[in-house]
Tab-separated table of C-alpha atoms in Angstrom:
chain	number	residue	atom	x	y	z
X	17	ALA	CA	-27.630	-248.906	-22.648
X	18	GLN	CA	-28.726	-247.197	-19.563
X	19	SER	CA	-28.901	-243.976	-18.602
X	20	VAL	CA	-28.812	-242.359	-15.240
X	21	THR	CA	-30.236	-238.746	-14.002
X	22	GLN	CA	-29.093	-237.446	-11.227
X	23	LEU	CA	-31.620	-234.587	-10.169
X	24	ASP	CA	-29.524	-232.098	-8.288
X	25	SER	CA	-26.364	-230.538	-9.310
X	26	GLN	CA	-25.463	-229.269	-5.612
X	27	VAL	CA	-27.249	-229.775	-2.586
X	28	PRO	CA	-26.271	-227.319	0.534
X	29	VAL	CA	-27.470	-228.661	3.577
X	30	PHE	CA	-26.963	-227.489	7.213
X	31	GLU	CA	-24.824	-229.844	10.222
X	32	GLU	CA	-27.568	-232.254	11.104
X	33	ALA	CA	-30.503	-231.407	8.844
X	34	PRO	CA	-31.950	-234.720	6.350
X	35	VAL	CA	-30.719	-234.527	2.956
X	36	GLU	CA	-31.918	-236.634	0.143
X	37	LEU	CA	-30.172	-237.010	-3.265
X	38	ARG	CA	-32.190	-238.015	-5.991
X	39	CYS	CA	-31.192	-240.911	-8.998
X	40	ASN	CA	-33.106	-242.053	-11.403
X	41	TYR	CA	-32.414	-245.168	-14.029
X	42	SER	CA	-33.877	-245.777	-17.334
X	43	SER	CA	-34.734	-249.204	-17.914
X	44	SER	CA	-36.973	-251.443	-15.522
X	45	VAL	CA	-35.354	-254.573	-16.126
X	46	SER	CA	-33.003	-255.882	-13.470
X	47	VAL	CA	-30.370	-253.690	-12.566
X	48	TYR	CA	-27.961	-253.600	-9.924
X	49	LEU	CA	-27.273	-250.157	-8.155
X	50	PHE	CA	-24.614	-248.356	-6.709
X	51	TRP	CA	-24.077	-245.033	-4.797
X	52	TYR	CA	-20.581	-244.456	-5.159
X	53	VAL	CA	-18.428	-241.265	-3.147
X	54	GLN	CA	-15.484	-238.733	-3.854
X	55	TYR	CA	-13.860	-237.098	-0.834
X	56	PRO	CA	-11.899	-234.226	-2.996
X	57	ASN	CA	-8.623	-235.349	-4.644
X	58	GLN	CA	-9.333	-238.863	-4.523
X	59	GLY	CA	-11.249	-241.920	-5.809
X	60	LEU	CA	-14.397	-242.965	-5.959
X	61	GLN	CA	-15.536	-245.159	-3.206
X	62	LEU	CA	-18.439	-247.915	-2.587
X	63	LEU	CA	-20.742	-246.439	-0.281
X	64	LEU	CA	-23.668	-248.963	-0.719
X	65	LYS	CA	-25.128	-251.179	-3.231
X	66	TYR	CA	-28.320	-252.794	-4.214
X	67	LEU	CA	-28.233	-256.361	-5.502
X	68	SER	CA	-31.864	-257.805	-4.698
X	69	GLY	CA	-33.979	-258.756	-1.946
X	70	SER	CA	-34.937	-255.781	0.601
X	71	THR	CA	-35.316	-252.535	-1.509
X	72	LEU	CA	-33.992	-250.878	1.427
X	73	VAL	CA	-29.908	-250.929	1.740
X	74	GLU	CA	-27.715	-248.941	4.566
X	75	SER	CA	-23.844	-247.985	4.559
X	76	ILE	CA	-21.641	-247.981	7.441
X	77	ASN	CA	-21.742	-243.973	7.800
X	78	GLY	CA	-25.473	-244.056	8.325
X	79	PHE	CA	-26.777	-243.775	4.960
X	80	GLU	CA	-29.535	-245.327	3.071
X	81	ALA	CA	-31.366	-245.991	-0.253
X	82	GLU	CA	-34.097	-247.331	-1.472
X	83	PHE	CA	-34.700	-249.156	-4.681
X	84	ASN	CA	-38.650	-248.134	-6.157
X	85	LYS	CA	-38.608	-250.540	-8.887
X	86	SER	CA	-42.028	-248.781	-10.451
X	87	GLN	CA	-40.234	-245.544	-9.772
X	88	THR	CA	-36.860	-246.801	-11.444
X	89	SER	CA	-35.060	-244.727	-8.410
X	90	PHE	CA	-32.346	-245.336	-6.206
X	91	HIS	CA	-32.542	-242.017	-4.150
X	92	LEU	CA	-29.850	-241.313	-0.932
X	93	ARG	CA	-30.844	-240.396	2.221
X	94	LYS	CA	-29.358	-239.474	5.476
X	95	PRO	CA	-31.269	-238.222	8.575
X	96	SER	CA	-28.667	-236.290	10.129
X	97	VAL	CA	-25.737	-235.366	8.149
X	98	HIS	CA	-21.733	-233.993	9.201
X	99	ILE	CA	-19.902	-231.840	7.616
X	100	SER	CA	-17.390	-234.751	7.100
X	101	ASP	CA	-20.079	-235.675	4.434
X	102	THR	CA	-19.732	-233.334	1.944
X	103	ALA	CA	-18.324	-235.048	-0.768
X	104	GLU	CA	-19.436	-235.753	-3.993
X	105	TYR	CA	-22.043	-238.517	-4.802
X	106	PHE	CA	-22.033	-240.427	-7.794
X	107	CYS	CA	-25.602	-243.096	-8.530
X	108	ALA	CA	-24.329	-245.778	-11.039
X	109	VAL	CA	-26.372	-248.366	-12.574
X	110	SER	CA	-24.911	-251.901	-14.405
X	111	ASP	CA	-26.937	-253.721	-16.828
X	112	GLY	CA	-25.751	-257.060	-15.366
X	113	ASP	CA	-25.067	-260.245	-16.515
X	114	ARG	CA	-26.492	-259.235	-20.130
X	115	GLY	CA	-24.197	-259.400	-24.029
X	116	SER	CA	-22.074	-256.702	-24.740
X	117	THR	CA	-22.315	-254.593	-21.735
X	118	LEU	CA	-20.984	-257.282	-18.930
X	119	GLY	CA	-19.667	-255.530	-16.133
X	120	ARG	CA	-20.271	-251.610	-17.055
X	121	LEU	CA	-21.413	-248.875	-15.040
X	122	TYR	CA	-23.051	-246.280	-16.207
X	123	PHE	CA	-22.686	-243.145	-13.921
X	124	GLY	CA	-25.229	-239.589	-12.903
X	125	ARG	CA	-23.540	-236.730	-13.436
X	126	GLY	CA	-23.075	-236.567	-9.609
X	127	THR	CA	-24.343	-234.548	-7.138
X	128	GLN	CA	-22.376	-232.466	-4.571
X	129	LEU	CA	-23.444	-232.635	-1.130
X	130	THR	CA	-22.214	-229.403	0.548
X	131	VAL	CA	-22.562	-229.373	4.798
X	132	TRP	CA	-22.548	-226.571	6.811
X	133	PRO	CA	-21.744	-225.732	9.954
S	14	ASN	CA	-3.037	-254.071	0.222
S	15	ALA	CA	-2.500	-251.142	-2.195
S	16	GLY	CA	-5.426	-251.693	-4.945
S	17	VAL	CA	-5.951	-249.872	-8.138
S	18	THR	CA	-2.752	-247.077	-8.321
S	19	GLN	CA	-2.230	-244.979	-10.590
S	20	THR	CA	0.675	-243.250	-12.227
S	21	PRO	CA	1.195	-239.973	-12.705
S	22	LYS	CA	-0.867	-237.963	-10.217
S	23	PHE	CA	-0.629	-235.217	-12.081
S	24	ARG	CA	0.579	-233.812	-15.479
S	25	VAL	CA	0.835	-231.192	-17.925
S	26	LEU	CA	1.686	-231.136	-22.004
S	27	LYS	CA	2.148	-229.038	-24.510
S	28	THR	CA	-0.813	-229.661	-27.834
S	29	GLY	CA	0.403	-232.345	-29.901
S	30	GLN	CA	2.440	-234.259	-27.595
S	31	SER	CA	1.993	-237.859	-26.093
S	32	MET	CA	1.387	-239.688	-22.822
S	33	THR	CA	0.638	-242.795	-21.439
S	34	LEU	CA	-1.005	-242.910	-18.233
S	35	LEU	CA	-0.746	-246.417	-16.383
S	36	CYS	CA	-3.174	-247.564	-14.083
S	37	ALA	CA	-1.599	-251.227	-12.310
S	38	GLN	CA	-4.302	-253.419	-9.653
S	39	ASP	CA	-3.027	-256.061	-7.323
S	40	MET	CA	-7.008	-257.773	-6.607
S	41	ASN	CA	-6.307	-259.928	-9.929
S	42	HIS	CA	-9.432	-258.356	-11.260
S	43	GLU	CA	-10.163	-259.155	-14.690
S	44	TYR	CA	-12.303	-256.243	-16.090
S	45	MET	CA	-10.370	-252.496	-16.104
S	46	TYR	CA	-11.518	-249.421	-17.060
S	47	TRP	CA	-10.547	-246.201	-17.899
S	48	TYR	CA	-12.887	-242.988	-17.311
S	49	ARG	CA	-12.509	-239.253	-17.647
S	50	GLN	CA	-14.141	-237.176	-15.605
S	51	ASP	CA	-15.103	-233.341	-16.079
S	52	PRO	CA	-17.145	-230.353	-14.350
S	53	GLY	CA	-20.946	-231.691	-14.510
S	54	MET	CA	-20.271	-234.813	-16.850
S	55	GLY	CA	-20.015	-237.024	-14.570
S	56	LEU	CA	-17.631	-240.263	-15.115
S	57	ARG	CA	-17.794	-240.811	-19.337
S	58	LEU	CA	-15.874	-244.631	-20.120
S	59	ILE	CA	-13.092	-244.428	-22.599
S	60	HIS	CA	-12.441	-247.404	-22.909
S	61	TYR	CA	-12.465	-250.695	-21.373
S	62	SER	CA	-10.829	-254.302	-20.939
S	63	VAL	CA	-12.551	-257.626	-20.245
S	64	GLY	CA	-9.115	-259.710	-19.939
S	65	GLU	CA	-5.735	-259.845	-20.477
S	66	GLY	CA	-4.855	-259.265	-24.597
S	67	THR	CA	-8.509	-257.924	-24.637
S	68	THR	CA	-9.648	-253.964	-25.171
S	69	ALA	CA	-13.209	-252.543	-26.148
S	70	LYS	CA	-14.335	-249.047	-27.211
S	71	GLY	CA	-16.598	-246.976	-24.533
S	72	GLU	CA	-18.702	-244.024	-24.709
S	73	VAL	CA	-15.857	-241.897	-25.441
S	74	PRO	CA	-12.842	-243.176	-26.860
S	75	ASP	CA	-11.645	-240.755	-29.481
S	76	GLY	CA	-8.530	-239.918	-29.341
S	77	TYR	CA	-7.120	-242.385	-26.952
S	78	ASN	CA	-5.636	-245.810	-26.853
S	79	VAL	CA	-5.300	-249.040	-24.470
S	80	SER	CA	-3.195	-251.908	-23.781
S	81	ARG	CA	-3.771	-255.142	-21.725
S	82	LEU	CA	-0.426	-256.303	-22.127
S	83	LYS	CA	-0.502	-258.115	-18.554
S	84	LYS	CA	-3.747	-258.773	-16.752
S	85	GLN	CA	-2.649	-256.392	-13.693
S	86	ASN	CA	-1.864	-253.321	-16.017
S	87	PHE	CA	-4.221	-251.290	-18.175
S	88	LEU	CA	-2.554	-248.642	-19.890
S	89	LEU	CA	-4.446	-245.377	-21.718
S	90	GLY	CA	-2.254	-243.728	-24.237
S	91	LEU	CA	-2.760	-240.179	-25.969
S	92	GLU	CA	-1.124	-240.010	-29.349
S	93	SER	CA	-1.423	-236.311	-30.061
S	94	ALA	CA	-2.998	-234.085	-26.719
S	95	ALA	CA	-5.410	-231.766	-26.958
S	96	PRO	CA	-7.119	-229.220	-25.339
S	97	SER	CA	-9.943	-230.940	-25.255
S	98	GLN	CA	-8.344	-233.814	-23.514
S	99	THR	CA	-8.253	-231.828	-20.388
S	100	SER	CA	-9.757	-234.132	-17.680
S	101	VAL	CA	-8.953	-236.024	-14.646
S	102	TYR	CA	-8.511	-239.544	-15.739
S	103	PHE	CA	-9.480	-242.566	-13.396
S	104	CYS	CA	-8.835	-246.010	-13.697
S	105	ALA	CA	-10.945	-248.639	-12.203
S	106	SER	CA	-10.914	-252.375	-11.905
S	107	GLY	CA	-13.547	-255.017	-10.888
S	108	LEU	CA	-14.334	-258.700	-11.570
S	109	GLY	CA	-17.091	-258.040	-13.948
S	110	GLY	CA	-18.697	-260.145	-16.129
S	111	GLY	CA	-20.808	-262.746	-14.653
S	112	LEU	CA	-20.070	-260.770	-11.130
S	113	SER	CA	-21.818	-257.365	-12.777
S	114	ASN	CA	-22.822	-256.895	-9.102
S	115	GLN	CA	-19.406	-256.218	-7.805
S	116	PRO	CA	-18.003	-253.038	-6.963
S	117	GLN	CA	-15.498	-251.611	-9.024
S	118	HIS	CA	-12.666	-250.168	-7.627
S	119	PHE	CA	-10.554	-246.389	-8.660
S	120	GLY	CA	-7.349	-244.905	-8.353
S	121	ASP	CA	-7.084	-241.740	-6.812
S	122	GLY	CA	-7.149	-240.551	-10.532
S	123	THR	CA	-4.269	-238.528	-12.761
S	124	ARG	CA	-5.311	-234.928	-13.167
S	125	LEU	CA	-3.656	-233.942	-16.833
S	126	SER	CA	-3.941	-230.700	-18.354
S	127	ILE	CA	-3.187	-229.777	-22.078
S	128	LEU	CA	-2.175	-226.243	-22.961
């Protein structure tokens, strides 16, 4: 089974500042990686995913994440945040198509991003 | 397109009471999941199902039971509620299996308080 570590439980930043939310996972074998976002009183929504190919993936709202296999990391970044980005962000890892964990996601504990005006 | 629908959205129970949370999805997904979310703990998998009529235990299955009698529905039961089960419960569905690269789709959650 995978374990996922989100190194920061809370990240406060000012509007228009850059931000990085860190995520590390335990296994270096083939995995699928996801970032989900949760706005207050809502469920989780997919922000972006890495499956294969280019190690840099982007979302439609300006976030990007880079897969680093050697460091087993999938950090999320945005060059300039908005107040509307305030939410909790979860990193998740899938084992891929192996054995008894088919289709299972392993989540980090979440990072609360708070953007101040 | 409703996606994943959870009912109820809120519930308060007394210790020892029982209840069932309902999850319904309209995307024809094979896989369905129940998670609980607690502050600082992220999401932890309670039970999941890889198809109609099948269920499996996740990380924290104790005190819960599930059933998947119909492909579109996944029920989570608490037979004798305990204060430790106070949490926000999320249902999710997905293609799973050989398509583990596909994301899971989440409902809006059920906020459950056990007094």
